[in-house]
Coordinates of C-alpha atoms in Angstrom, one line a residue:
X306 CA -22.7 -37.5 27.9
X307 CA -24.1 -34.7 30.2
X308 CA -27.0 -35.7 32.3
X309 CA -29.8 -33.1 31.7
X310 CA -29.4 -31.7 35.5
X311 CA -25.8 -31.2 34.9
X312 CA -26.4 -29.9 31.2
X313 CA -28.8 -27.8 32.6
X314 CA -26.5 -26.5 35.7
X315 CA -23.3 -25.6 33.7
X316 CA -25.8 -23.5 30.9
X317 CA -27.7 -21.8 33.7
X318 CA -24.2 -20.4 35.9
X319 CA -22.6 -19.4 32.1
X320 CA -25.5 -17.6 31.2
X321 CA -26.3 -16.2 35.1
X322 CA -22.3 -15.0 35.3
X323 CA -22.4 -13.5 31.6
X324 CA -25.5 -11.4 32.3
X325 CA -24.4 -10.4 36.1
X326 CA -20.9 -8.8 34.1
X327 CA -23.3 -6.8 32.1
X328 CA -26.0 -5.9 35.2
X329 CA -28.6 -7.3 33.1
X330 CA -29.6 -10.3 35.5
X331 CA -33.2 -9.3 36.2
X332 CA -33.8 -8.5 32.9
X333 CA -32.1 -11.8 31.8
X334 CA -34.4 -13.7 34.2
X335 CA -37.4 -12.3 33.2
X336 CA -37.1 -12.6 29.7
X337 CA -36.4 -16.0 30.4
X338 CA -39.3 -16.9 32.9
X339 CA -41.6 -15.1 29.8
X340 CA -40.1 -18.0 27.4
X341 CA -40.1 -20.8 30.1
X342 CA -43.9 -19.5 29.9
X343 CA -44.2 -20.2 26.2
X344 CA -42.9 -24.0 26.8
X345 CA -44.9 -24.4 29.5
X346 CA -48.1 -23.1 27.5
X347 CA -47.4 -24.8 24.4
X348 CA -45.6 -28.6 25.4
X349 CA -46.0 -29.7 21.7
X350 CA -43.3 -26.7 21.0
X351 CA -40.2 -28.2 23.1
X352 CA -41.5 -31.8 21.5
X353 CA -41.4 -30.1 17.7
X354 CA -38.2 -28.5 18.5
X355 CA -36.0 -31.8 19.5
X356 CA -37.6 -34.1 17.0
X357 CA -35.0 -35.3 14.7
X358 CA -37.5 -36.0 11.6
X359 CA -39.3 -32.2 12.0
X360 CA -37.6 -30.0 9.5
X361 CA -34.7 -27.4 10.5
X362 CA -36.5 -24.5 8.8
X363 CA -39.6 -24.8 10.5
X364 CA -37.8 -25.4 13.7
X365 CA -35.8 -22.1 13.5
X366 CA -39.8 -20.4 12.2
X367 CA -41.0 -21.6 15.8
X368 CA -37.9 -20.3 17.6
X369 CA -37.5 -17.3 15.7
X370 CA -40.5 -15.0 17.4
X371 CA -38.8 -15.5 21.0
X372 CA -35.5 -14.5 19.2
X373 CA -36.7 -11.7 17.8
X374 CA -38.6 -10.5 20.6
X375 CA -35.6 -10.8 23.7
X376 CA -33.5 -7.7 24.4
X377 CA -30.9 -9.5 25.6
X378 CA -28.3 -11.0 23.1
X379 CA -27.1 -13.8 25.7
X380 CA -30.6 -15.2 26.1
X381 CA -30.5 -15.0 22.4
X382 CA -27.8 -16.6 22.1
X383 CA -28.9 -19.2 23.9
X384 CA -31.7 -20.1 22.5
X385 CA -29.7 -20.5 18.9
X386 CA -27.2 -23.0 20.7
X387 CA -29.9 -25.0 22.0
X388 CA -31.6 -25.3 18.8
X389 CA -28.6 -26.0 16.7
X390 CA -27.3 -28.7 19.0
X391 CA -31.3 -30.2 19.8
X392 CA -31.0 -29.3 23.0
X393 CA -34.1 -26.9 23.0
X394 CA -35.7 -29.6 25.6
X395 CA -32.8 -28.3 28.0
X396 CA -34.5 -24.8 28.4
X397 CA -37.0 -25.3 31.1
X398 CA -34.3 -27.1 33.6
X399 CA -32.1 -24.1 32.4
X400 CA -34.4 -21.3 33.3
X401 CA -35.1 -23.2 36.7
X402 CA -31.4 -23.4 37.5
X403 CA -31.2 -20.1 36.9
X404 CA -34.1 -18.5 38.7
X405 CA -32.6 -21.1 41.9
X406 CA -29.2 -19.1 41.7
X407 CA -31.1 -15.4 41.6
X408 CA -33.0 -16.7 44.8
X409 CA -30.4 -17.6 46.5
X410 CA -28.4 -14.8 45.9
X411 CA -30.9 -12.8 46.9
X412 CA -31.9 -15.0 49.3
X413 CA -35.6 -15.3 48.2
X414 CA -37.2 -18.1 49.7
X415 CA -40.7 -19.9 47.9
X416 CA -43.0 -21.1 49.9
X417 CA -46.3 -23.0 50.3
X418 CA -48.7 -22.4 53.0
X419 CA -51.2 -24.7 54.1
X420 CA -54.0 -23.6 55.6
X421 CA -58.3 -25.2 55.6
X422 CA -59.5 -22.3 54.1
X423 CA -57.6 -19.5 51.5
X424 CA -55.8 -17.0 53.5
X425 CA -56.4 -13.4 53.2
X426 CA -53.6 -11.0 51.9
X427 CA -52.8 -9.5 55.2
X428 CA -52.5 -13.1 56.7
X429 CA -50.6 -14.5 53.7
X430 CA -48.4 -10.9 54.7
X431 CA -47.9 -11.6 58.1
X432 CA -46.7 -15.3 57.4
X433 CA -44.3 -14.4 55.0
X434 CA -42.9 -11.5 57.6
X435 CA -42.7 -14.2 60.2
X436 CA -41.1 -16.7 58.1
X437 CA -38.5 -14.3 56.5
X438 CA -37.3 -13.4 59.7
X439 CA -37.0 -16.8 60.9
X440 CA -35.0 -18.2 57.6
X441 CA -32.9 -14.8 57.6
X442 CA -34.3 -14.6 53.5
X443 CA -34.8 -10.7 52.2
X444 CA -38.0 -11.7 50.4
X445 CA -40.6 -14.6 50.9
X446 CA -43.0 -15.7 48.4
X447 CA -46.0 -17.2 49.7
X448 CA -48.3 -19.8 47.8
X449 CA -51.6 -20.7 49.3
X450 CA -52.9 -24.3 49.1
X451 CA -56.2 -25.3 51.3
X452 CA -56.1 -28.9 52.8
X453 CA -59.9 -29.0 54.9
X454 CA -57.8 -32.3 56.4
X455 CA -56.0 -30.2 58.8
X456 CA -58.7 -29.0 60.8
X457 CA -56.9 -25.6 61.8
X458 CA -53.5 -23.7 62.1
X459 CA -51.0 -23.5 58.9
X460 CA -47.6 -25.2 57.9
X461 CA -45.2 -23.1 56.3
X462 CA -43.3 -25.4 53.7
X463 CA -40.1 -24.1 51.6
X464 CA -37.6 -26.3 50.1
X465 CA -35.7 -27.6 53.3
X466 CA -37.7 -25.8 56.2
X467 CA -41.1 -27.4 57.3
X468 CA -43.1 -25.4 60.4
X469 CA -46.4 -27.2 60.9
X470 CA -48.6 -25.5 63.0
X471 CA -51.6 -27.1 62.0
X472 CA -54.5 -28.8 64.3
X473 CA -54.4 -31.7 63.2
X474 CA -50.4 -32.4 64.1
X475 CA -51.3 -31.1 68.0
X476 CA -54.0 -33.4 67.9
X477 CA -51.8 -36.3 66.4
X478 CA -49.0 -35.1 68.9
X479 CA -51.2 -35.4 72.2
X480 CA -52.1 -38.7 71.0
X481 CA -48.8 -40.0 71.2
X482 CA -48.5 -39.0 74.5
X483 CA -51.2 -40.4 76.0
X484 CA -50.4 -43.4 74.2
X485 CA -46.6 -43.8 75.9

């Protein structure tokens, strides 16, 4: 038996290398970041959908809306193999995987800056120029979250990449050397 990473892995490449045949990646990935949004609004749904004693017929009544509603018959399709073989708590780990392989084929890089107080959107700009060039990525998207701990400065975070520039880790820093 498949792990859920691995389940979730081999789905998301099918679906990511069916769609890219067709051109119809972006609109693949954001039909299926609009359900992922569904799940993540409504976590009884996924819950209802993979319980064994809820009745088929009402599953396929909950499912049948985001059915109807896609324009694209693999994300369709999809969803009716994960509900026919329970697997609809799969779908989130899916669209992840999936929006991971658009990013790095288009080497779009998430990131969270850290910063005392909210940045404006021309510094928020500026950092994600700055970091872009720096991680060679075509596109950097920048999430603000304010730490008052850090006294000044900003650290760039993204999945493997750390920059701290903040006060606090100078101060920290200088300490250390005085102290040796």
């Amino acid at each position: 038996m498949l792990d859920k990473i691995t389940f979730a892995k081999r789905y998301s490449k099918a679906l990511y290398e069916v769609l890219e045949e067709q051109n119809a990646v972006e609109t693949g990935l954001k039909e299926l970041l609009s359900i992922k949004q569904v799940f993540v609004d409504n976590p009884s749904l996924e819950q209802a959908l993979t319980d064994v004693s809820f009745p088929e017929d009402k599953k396929e009544s909950l499912i049948k809306p985001l059915i109807d509603n896609s324009d694209v018959d693999y994300v369709k399709n999809l969803l009716k193999v994960l509900l026919g073989s329970n697997k609809m708590d799969e779908l989130t780990l899916i669209v992840e995987e999936f929006e991971q392989s658009y990013n790095e084929k288009n080497k779009i890089v998430h990131a969270d800056a850290v910063s005392v107080v909210p940045l404006t959107d021309e510094q928020k700009d500026n950092l994600a120029s700055a970091f872009k060039a720096r991680v060679g990525a075509n596109e950097v998207i920048l999430d603000n979250k304010v730490d008052q701990s850090l006294i000044g400065g900003v650290i760039l975070k993204s999945s493997n990449v750390i920059f701290d520039g903040s006060v606090k880790t100078k101060i920290n820093n200088i300490k250390k050397l005085l102290l040796s």
